[in-house]
Short mmCIF file of C-alpha atoms and ligand atoms in Angstrom, two decimals:
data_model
loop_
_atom_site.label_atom_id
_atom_site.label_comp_id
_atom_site.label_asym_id
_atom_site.label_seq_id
_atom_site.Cartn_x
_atom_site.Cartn_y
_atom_site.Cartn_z
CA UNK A 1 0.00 0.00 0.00
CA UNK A 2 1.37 3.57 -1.36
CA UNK A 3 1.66 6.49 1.43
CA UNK A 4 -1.44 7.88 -0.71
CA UNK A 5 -3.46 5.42 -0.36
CA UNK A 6 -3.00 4.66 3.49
CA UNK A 7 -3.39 8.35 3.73
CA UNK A 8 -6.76 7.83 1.97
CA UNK A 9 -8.16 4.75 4.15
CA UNK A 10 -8.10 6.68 6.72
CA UNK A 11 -9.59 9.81 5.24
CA UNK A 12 -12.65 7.20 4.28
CA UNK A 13 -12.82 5.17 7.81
CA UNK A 14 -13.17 8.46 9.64
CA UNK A 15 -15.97 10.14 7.06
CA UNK A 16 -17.81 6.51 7.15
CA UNK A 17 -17.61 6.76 11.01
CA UNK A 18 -18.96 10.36 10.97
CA UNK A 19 -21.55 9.64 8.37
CA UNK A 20 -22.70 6.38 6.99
CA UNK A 21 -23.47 7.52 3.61
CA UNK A 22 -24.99 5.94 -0.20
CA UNK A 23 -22.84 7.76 -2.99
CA UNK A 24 -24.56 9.72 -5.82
CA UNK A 25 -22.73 12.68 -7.61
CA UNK A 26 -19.29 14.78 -5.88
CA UNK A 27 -19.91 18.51 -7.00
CA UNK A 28 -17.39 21.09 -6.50
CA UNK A 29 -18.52 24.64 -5.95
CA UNK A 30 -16.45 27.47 -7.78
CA UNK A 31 -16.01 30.90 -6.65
CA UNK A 32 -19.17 32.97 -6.31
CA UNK A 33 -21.21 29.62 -6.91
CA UNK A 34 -21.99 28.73 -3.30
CA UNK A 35 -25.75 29.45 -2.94
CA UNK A 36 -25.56 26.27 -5.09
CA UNK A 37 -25.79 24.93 -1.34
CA UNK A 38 -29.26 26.22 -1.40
CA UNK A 39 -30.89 23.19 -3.23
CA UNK A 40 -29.40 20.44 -0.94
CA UNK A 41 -30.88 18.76 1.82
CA UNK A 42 -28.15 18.30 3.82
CA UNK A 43 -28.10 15.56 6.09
CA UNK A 44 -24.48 16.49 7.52
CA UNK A 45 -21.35 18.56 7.22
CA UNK A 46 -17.66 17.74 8.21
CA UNK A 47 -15.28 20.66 7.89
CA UNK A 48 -12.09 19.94 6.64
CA UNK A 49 -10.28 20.88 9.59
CA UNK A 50 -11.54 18.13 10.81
CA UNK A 51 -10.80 15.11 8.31
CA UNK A 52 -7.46 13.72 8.57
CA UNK A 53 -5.20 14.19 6.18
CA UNK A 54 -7.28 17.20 4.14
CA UNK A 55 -5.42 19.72 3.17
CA UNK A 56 -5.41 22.48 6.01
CA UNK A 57 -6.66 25.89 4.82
CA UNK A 58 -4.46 29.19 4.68
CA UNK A 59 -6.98 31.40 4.41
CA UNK A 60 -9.44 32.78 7.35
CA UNK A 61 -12.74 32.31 7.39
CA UNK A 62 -12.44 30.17 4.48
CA UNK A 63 -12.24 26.88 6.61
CA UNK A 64 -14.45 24.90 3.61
CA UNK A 65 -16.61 21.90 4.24
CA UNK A 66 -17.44 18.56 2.89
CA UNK A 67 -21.47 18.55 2.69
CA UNK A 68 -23.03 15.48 2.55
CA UNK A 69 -27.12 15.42 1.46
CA UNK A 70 -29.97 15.11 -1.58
CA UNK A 71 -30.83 16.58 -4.32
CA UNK A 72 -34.50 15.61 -5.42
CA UNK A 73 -33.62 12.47 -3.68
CA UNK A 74 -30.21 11.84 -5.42
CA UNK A 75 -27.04 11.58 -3.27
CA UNK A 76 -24.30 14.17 -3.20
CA UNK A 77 -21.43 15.64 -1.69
CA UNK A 78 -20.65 18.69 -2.45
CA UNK A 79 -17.08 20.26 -1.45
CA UNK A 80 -17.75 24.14 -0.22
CA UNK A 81 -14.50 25.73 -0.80
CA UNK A 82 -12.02 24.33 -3.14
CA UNK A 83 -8.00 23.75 -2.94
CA UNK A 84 -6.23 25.71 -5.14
CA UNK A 85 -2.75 25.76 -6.46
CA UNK A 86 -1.79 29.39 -5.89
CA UNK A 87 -2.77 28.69 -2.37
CA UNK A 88 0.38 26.80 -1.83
CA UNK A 89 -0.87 23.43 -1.88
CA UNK A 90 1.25 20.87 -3.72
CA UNK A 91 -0.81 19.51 -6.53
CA UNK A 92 -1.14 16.19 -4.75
CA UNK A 93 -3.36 18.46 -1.98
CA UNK A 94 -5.17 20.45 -4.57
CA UNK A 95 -6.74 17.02 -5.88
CA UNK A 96 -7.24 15.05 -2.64
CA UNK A 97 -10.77 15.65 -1.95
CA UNK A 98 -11.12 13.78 -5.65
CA UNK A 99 -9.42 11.38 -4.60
CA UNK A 100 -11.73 10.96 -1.30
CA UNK A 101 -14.68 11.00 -3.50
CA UNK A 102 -13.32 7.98 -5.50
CA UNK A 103 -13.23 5.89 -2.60
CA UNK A 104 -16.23 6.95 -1.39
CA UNK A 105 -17.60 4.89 -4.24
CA UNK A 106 -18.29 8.72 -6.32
CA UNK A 107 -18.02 8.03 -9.76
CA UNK A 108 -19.50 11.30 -11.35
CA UNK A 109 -17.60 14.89 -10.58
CA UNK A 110 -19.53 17.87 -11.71
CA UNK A 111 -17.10 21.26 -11.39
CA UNK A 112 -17.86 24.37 -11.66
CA UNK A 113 -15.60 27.11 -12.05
CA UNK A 114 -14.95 31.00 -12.76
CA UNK A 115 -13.03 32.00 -15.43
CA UNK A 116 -12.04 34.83 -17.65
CA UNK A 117 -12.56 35.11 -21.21
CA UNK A 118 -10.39 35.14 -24.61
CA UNK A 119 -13.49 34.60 -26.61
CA UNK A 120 -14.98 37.72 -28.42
CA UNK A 121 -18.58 35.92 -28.64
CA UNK A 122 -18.46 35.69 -25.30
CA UNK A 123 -19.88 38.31 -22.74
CA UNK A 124 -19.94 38.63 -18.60
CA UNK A 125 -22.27 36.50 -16.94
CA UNK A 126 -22.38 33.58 -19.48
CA UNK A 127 -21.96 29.65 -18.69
CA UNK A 128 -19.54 27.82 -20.74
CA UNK A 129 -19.55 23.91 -20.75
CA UNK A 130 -15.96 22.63 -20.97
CA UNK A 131 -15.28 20.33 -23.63
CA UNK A 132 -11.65 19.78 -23.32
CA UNK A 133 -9.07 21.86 -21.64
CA UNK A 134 -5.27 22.79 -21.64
CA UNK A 135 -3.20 21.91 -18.52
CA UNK A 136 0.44 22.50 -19.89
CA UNK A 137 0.65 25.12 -17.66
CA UNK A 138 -0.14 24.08 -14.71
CA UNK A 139 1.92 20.77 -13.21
CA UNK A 140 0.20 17.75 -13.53
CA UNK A 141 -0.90 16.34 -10.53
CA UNK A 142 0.09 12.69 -11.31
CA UNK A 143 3.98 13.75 -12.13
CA UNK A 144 5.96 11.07 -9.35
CA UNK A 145 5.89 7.40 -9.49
CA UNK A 146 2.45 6.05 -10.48
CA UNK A 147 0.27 3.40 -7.66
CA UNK A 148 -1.49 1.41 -9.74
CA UNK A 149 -4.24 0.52 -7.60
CA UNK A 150 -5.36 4.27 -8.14
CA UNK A 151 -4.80 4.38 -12.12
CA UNK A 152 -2.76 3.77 -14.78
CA UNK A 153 0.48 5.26 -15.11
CA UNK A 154 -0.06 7.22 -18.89
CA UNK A 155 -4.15 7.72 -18.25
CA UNK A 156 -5.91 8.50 -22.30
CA UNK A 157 -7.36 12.07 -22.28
CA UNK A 158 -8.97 12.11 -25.68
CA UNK A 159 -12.33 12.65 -23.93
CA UNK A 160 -11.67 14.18 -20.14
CA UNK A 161 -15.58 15.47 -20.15
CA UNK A 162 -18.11 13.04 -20.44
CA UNK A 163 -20.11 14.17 -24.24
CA UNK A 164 -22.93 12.12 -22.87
CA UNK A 165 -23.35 14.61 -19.79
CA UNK A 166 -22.50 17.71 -22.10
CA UNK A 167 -25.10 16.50 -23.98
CA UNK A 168 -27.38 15.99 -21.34
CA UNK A 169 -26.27 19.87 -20.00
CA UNK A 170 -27.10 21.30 -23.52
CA UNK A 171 -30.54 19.47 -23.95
CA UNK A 172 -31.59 21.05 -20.15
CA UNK A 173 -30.16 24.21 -21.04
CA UNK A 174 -32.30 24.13 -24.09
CA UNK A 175 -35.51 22.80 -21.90
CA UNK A 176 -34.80 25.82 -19.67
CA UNK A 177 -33.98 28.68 -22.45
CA UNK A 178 -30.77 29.31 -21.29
CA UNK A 179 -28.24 29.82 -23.21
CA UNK A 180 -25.11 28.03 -22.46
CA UNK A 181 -21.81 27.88 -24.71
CA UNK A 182 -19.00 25.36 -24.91
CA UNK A 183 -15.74 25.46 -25.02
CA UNK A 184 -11.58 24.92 -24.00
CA UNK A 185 -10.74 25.97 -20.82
CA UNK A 186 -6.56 26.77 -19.86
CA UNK A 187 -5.63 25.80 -16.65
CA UNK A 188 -3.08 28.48 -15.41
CA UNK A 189 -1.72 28.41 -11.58
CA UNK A 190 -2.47 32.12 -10.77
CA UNK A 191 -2.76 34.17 -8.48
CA UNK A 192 -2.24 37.60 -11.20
CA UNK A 193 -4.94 37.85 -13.50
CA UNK A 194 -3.26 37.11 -17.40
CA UNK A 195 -1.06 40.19 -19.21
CA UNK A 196 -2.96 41.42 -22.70
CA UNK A 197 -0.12 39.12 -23.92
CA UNK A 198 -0.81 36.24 -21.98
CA UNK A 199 -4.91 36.22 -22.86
CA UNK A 200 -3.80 36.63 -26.61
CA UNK A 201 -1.44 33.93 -25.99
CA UNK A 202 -4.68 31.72 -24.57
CA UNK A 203 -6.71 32.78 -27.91
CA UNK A 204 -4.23 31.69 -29.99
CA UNK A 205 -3.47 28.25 -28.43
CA UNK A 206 -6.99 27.77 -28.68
CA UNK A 207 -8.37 28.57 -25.41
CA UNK A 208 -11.75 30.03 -24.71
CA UNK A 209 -11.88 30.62 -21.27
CA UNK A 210 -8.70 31.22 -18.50
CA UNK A 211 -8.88 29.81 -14.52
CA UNK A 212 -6.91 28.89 -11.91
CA UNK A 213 -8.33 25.92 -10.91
CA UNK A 214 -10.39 22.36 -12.55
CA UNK A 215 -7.82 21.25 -14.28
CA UNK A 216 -5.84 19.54 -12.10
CA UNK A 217 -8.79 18.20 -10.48
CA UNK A 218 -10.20 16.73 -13.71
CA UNK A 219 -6.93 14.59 -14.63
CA UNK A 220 -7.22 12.80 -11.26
CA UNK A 221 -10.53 12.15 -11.68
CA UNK A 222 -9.66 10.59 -15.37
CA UNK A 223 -7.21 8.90 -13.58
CA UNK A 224 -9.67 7.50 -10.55
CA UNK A 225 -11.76 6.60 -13.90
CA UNK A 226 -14.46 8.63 -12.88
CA UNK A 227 -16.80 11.04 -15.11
CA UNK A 228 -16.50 14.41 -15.18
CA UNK A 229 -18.88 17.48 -16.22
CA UNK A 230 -17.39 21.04 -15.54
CA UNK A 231 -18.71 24.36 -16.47
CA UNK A 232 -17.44 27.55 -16.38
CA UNK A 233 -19.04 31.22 -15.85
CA UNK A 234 -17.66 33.74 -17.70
CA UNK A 235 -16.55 36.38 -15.12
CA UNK A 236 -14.50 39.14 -16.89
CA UNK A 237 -13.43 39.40 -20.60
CA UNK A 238 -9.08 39.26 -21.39
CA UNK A 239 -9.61 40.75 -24.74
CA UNK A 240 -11.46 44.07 -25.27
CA UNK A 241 -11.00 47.29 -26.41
CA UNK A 242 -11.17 49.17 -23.31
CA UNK A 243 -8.39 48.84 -20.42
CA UNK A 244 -8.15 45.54 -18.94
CA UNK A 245 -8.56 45.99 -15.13
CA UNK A 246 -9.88 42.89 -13.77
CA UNK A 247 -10.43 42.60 -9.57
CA UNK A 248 -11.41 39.44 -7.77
CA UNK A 249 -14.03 41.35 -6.25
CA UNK A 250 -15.52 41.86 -10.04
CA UNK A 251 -14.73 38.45 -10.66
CA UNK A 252 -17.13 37.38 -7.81
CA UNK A 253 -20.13 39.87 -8.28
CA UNK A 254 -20.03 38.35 -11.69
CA UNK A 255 -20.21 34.73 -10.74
CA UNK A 256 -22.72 35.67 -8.37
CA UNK A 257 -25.37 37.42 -10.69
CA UNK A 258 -25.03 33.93 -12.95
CA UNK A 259 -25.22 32.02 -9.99
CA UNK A 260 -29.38 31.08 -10.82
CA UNK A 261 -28.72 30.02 -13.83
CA UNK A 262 -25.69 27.52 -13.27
CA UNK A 263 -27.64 26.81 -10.63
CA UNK A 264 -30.27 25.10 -12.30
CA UNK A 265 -28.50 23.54 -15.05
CA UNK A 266 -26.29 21.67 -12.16
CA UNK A 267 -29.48 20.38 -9.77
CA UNK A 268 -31.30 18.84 -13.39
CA UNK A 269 -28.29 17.58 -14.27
CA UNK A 270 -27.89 15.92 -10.89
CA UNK A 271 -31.72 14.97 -11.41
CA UNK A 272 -30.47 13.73 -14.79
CA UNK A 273 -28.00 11.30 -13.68
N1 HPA B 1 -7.89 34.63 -15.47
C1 HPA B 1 -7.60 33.59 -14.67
N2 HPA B 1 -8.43 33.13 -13.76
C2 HPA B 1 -9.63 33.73 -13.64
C3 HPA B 1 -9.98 34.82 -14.44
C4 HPA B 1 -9.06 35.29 -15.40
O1 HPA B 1 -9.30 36.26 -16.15
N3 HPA B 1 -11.23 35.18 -14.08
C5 HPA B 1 -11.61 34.34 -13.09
N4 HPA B 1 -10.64 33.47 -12.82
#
C-alpha cells in the first residue's frame, strides 16, 4: 500500500464513522457559486479541519466543508471551498478531496468554475460547458511514481468530459432557455490575473476561457476513472477594447449574478444522472 493510499483509508474510515453515507454525484462549488448549497438537503457537514489528512486551509474564514445530502432524492457531496494551487498546496493536496470521492464509491464529478474570457462571442455573466481543456501550464498532478491501484500510469485524455453529460447539460439548457456555450478551458496556476499578452497567448493556443483551478482536479478524476462534467461562468473578458482591469471582487459579483442560472442547469443535471 502507497503512502497515498494509506493516507486515503483513513480519510474514508473516519468520514464513514462520521456519516454512513450511499454515494450519488461529488460537486465542486467554484467561486461565487456557493448558494448552489441552497438546493441540498443536507443531512451532515464535516469541515475539513476536521478530516485527517485534508489539506489544512491558509486562508481565514475560508475553513471549507465537505457537505453530505440530496438533491430531489439523489445523493451528493458537495465540497464548499475548493483547494487551489496558488494557495500553496502541492498539486497532490489540490486534488485530494477527488481522490476521497473515488473511494467513497463517487463516480461522477460535476465542477464548476470562474473563469475569464479570450473569446470575443463571449460576454460577462455567461456559462460555458468545458469540452476539453489545456493543462500545460499548470503541473500535472500525477507527475511522481504512479500506484497502480489508483490508475494507470499514462491515463488517455482524448475525452476528459463526459459528451454524454455535455449532452445531457445542452438538452436542459435548451428545456430551460438558457443559453449556455462550450468550449476549452486553460488551466493556469495564478494568483495575477493574465497580461494582454498572456490572454492573446490563450486565444491563440486555442483557449476560450482562463482559470486557476479544474484542471488539475479533472486529470485525477480521469485517472480514478471517474466522469467528469465542468462548467465555467464567464466572469471578466481578457480581450477588449477598453483597459483591462480585472479585480477578484468583479470576478465574484459576476459569478454571483449567474449564480441562478448555473444553478439550475447543475441540480437537473444531478436529477439527470
Ligand atoms: N484569469 C484567470 N483566472 C480567472 C480569471 C481570469 O481572467 N477570471 C476568473 N478566474
Amino acid at each position: 500500500m502507497s503512502t497515498l493510499t494509506q493516507k486515503l483509508k483513513e480519510t474514508v474510515d473516519y468520514i464513514k464513522k462520521e456519516f454512513t453515507t450511499e454515494v450519488g454525484v461529488g460537486i465542486i462549488l467554484g467561486s461565487g457559486l456557493g448558494n448552489f448549497i441552497d438546493e441540498v438537503t443536507i443531512e451532515k457537514e464535516i469541515p475539513y479541519a476536521a478530516i485527517p489528512h485534508f489539506p489544512i486551509s491558509t486562508v481565514k474564514g475560508h475553513g471549507g466543508k465537505l457537505i453530505f445530502g440530496t438533491l430531489d432524492n439523489k445523493k451528493v457531496i458537495v465540497m464548499s471551498g475548493r483547494f487551489h494551487f496558488y494557495e500553496g498546496y502541492a498539486t497532490q493536496q489540490v486534488t485530494y478531496p477527488i481522490r476521497v470521492m473515488k473511494q467513497l464509491g463517487i463516480h461522477t464529478v460535476l465542477l464548476s468554475n470562474a473563469a475569464g474570457s479570450v473569446n470575443t462571442t463571449h460576454k460577462v455573466g455567461d456559462l460555458m460547458i468545458i469540452n476539453d481543456h489545456i493543462s500545460f501550464f499548470t503541473p500535472n498532478p500525477l507527475l511522481g511514481p504512479n500506484d497502480e491501484e489508483l490508475g494507470p500510469r499514462f491515463p488517455d485524455m482524448t475525452e476528459p468530459y463526459s459528451k454524454e453529460l455535455i449532452n445531457k447539460a445542452i438538452e436542459i439548457a435548451k428545456k430551460e432557455n438558457i443559453e449556455v456555450k462550450q468550449g476549452v478551458y486553460v488551466g493556469v496556476t495564478g494568483p495575477t490575473f493574465e497580461t494582454k499578452a498572456e490572454y492573446h497567448l490563450i486565444k491563440a493556443i486555442g483557449g476560450d476561457v482562463v482559470g486557476m483551478s479544474t484542471v488539475q482536479e479533472t486529470i485525477v478524476a480521469i485517472h480514478g476513472g471517474m466522469r467528469v462534467f465542468a462548467m465555467s461562468v464567464v466572469t471578466d473578458l481578457g480581450i477588449r477594447e477598453d483597459d483591462n482591469v480585472i479585480t477578484h471582487e468583479e470576478v465574484l459579483q459576476a459569478a454571483k449574478e449567474a449564480e441562478p442560472k448555473f444553478s439550475l442547469i447543475f441540480k437537473e443535471l444531478v436529477k439527470a444522472i
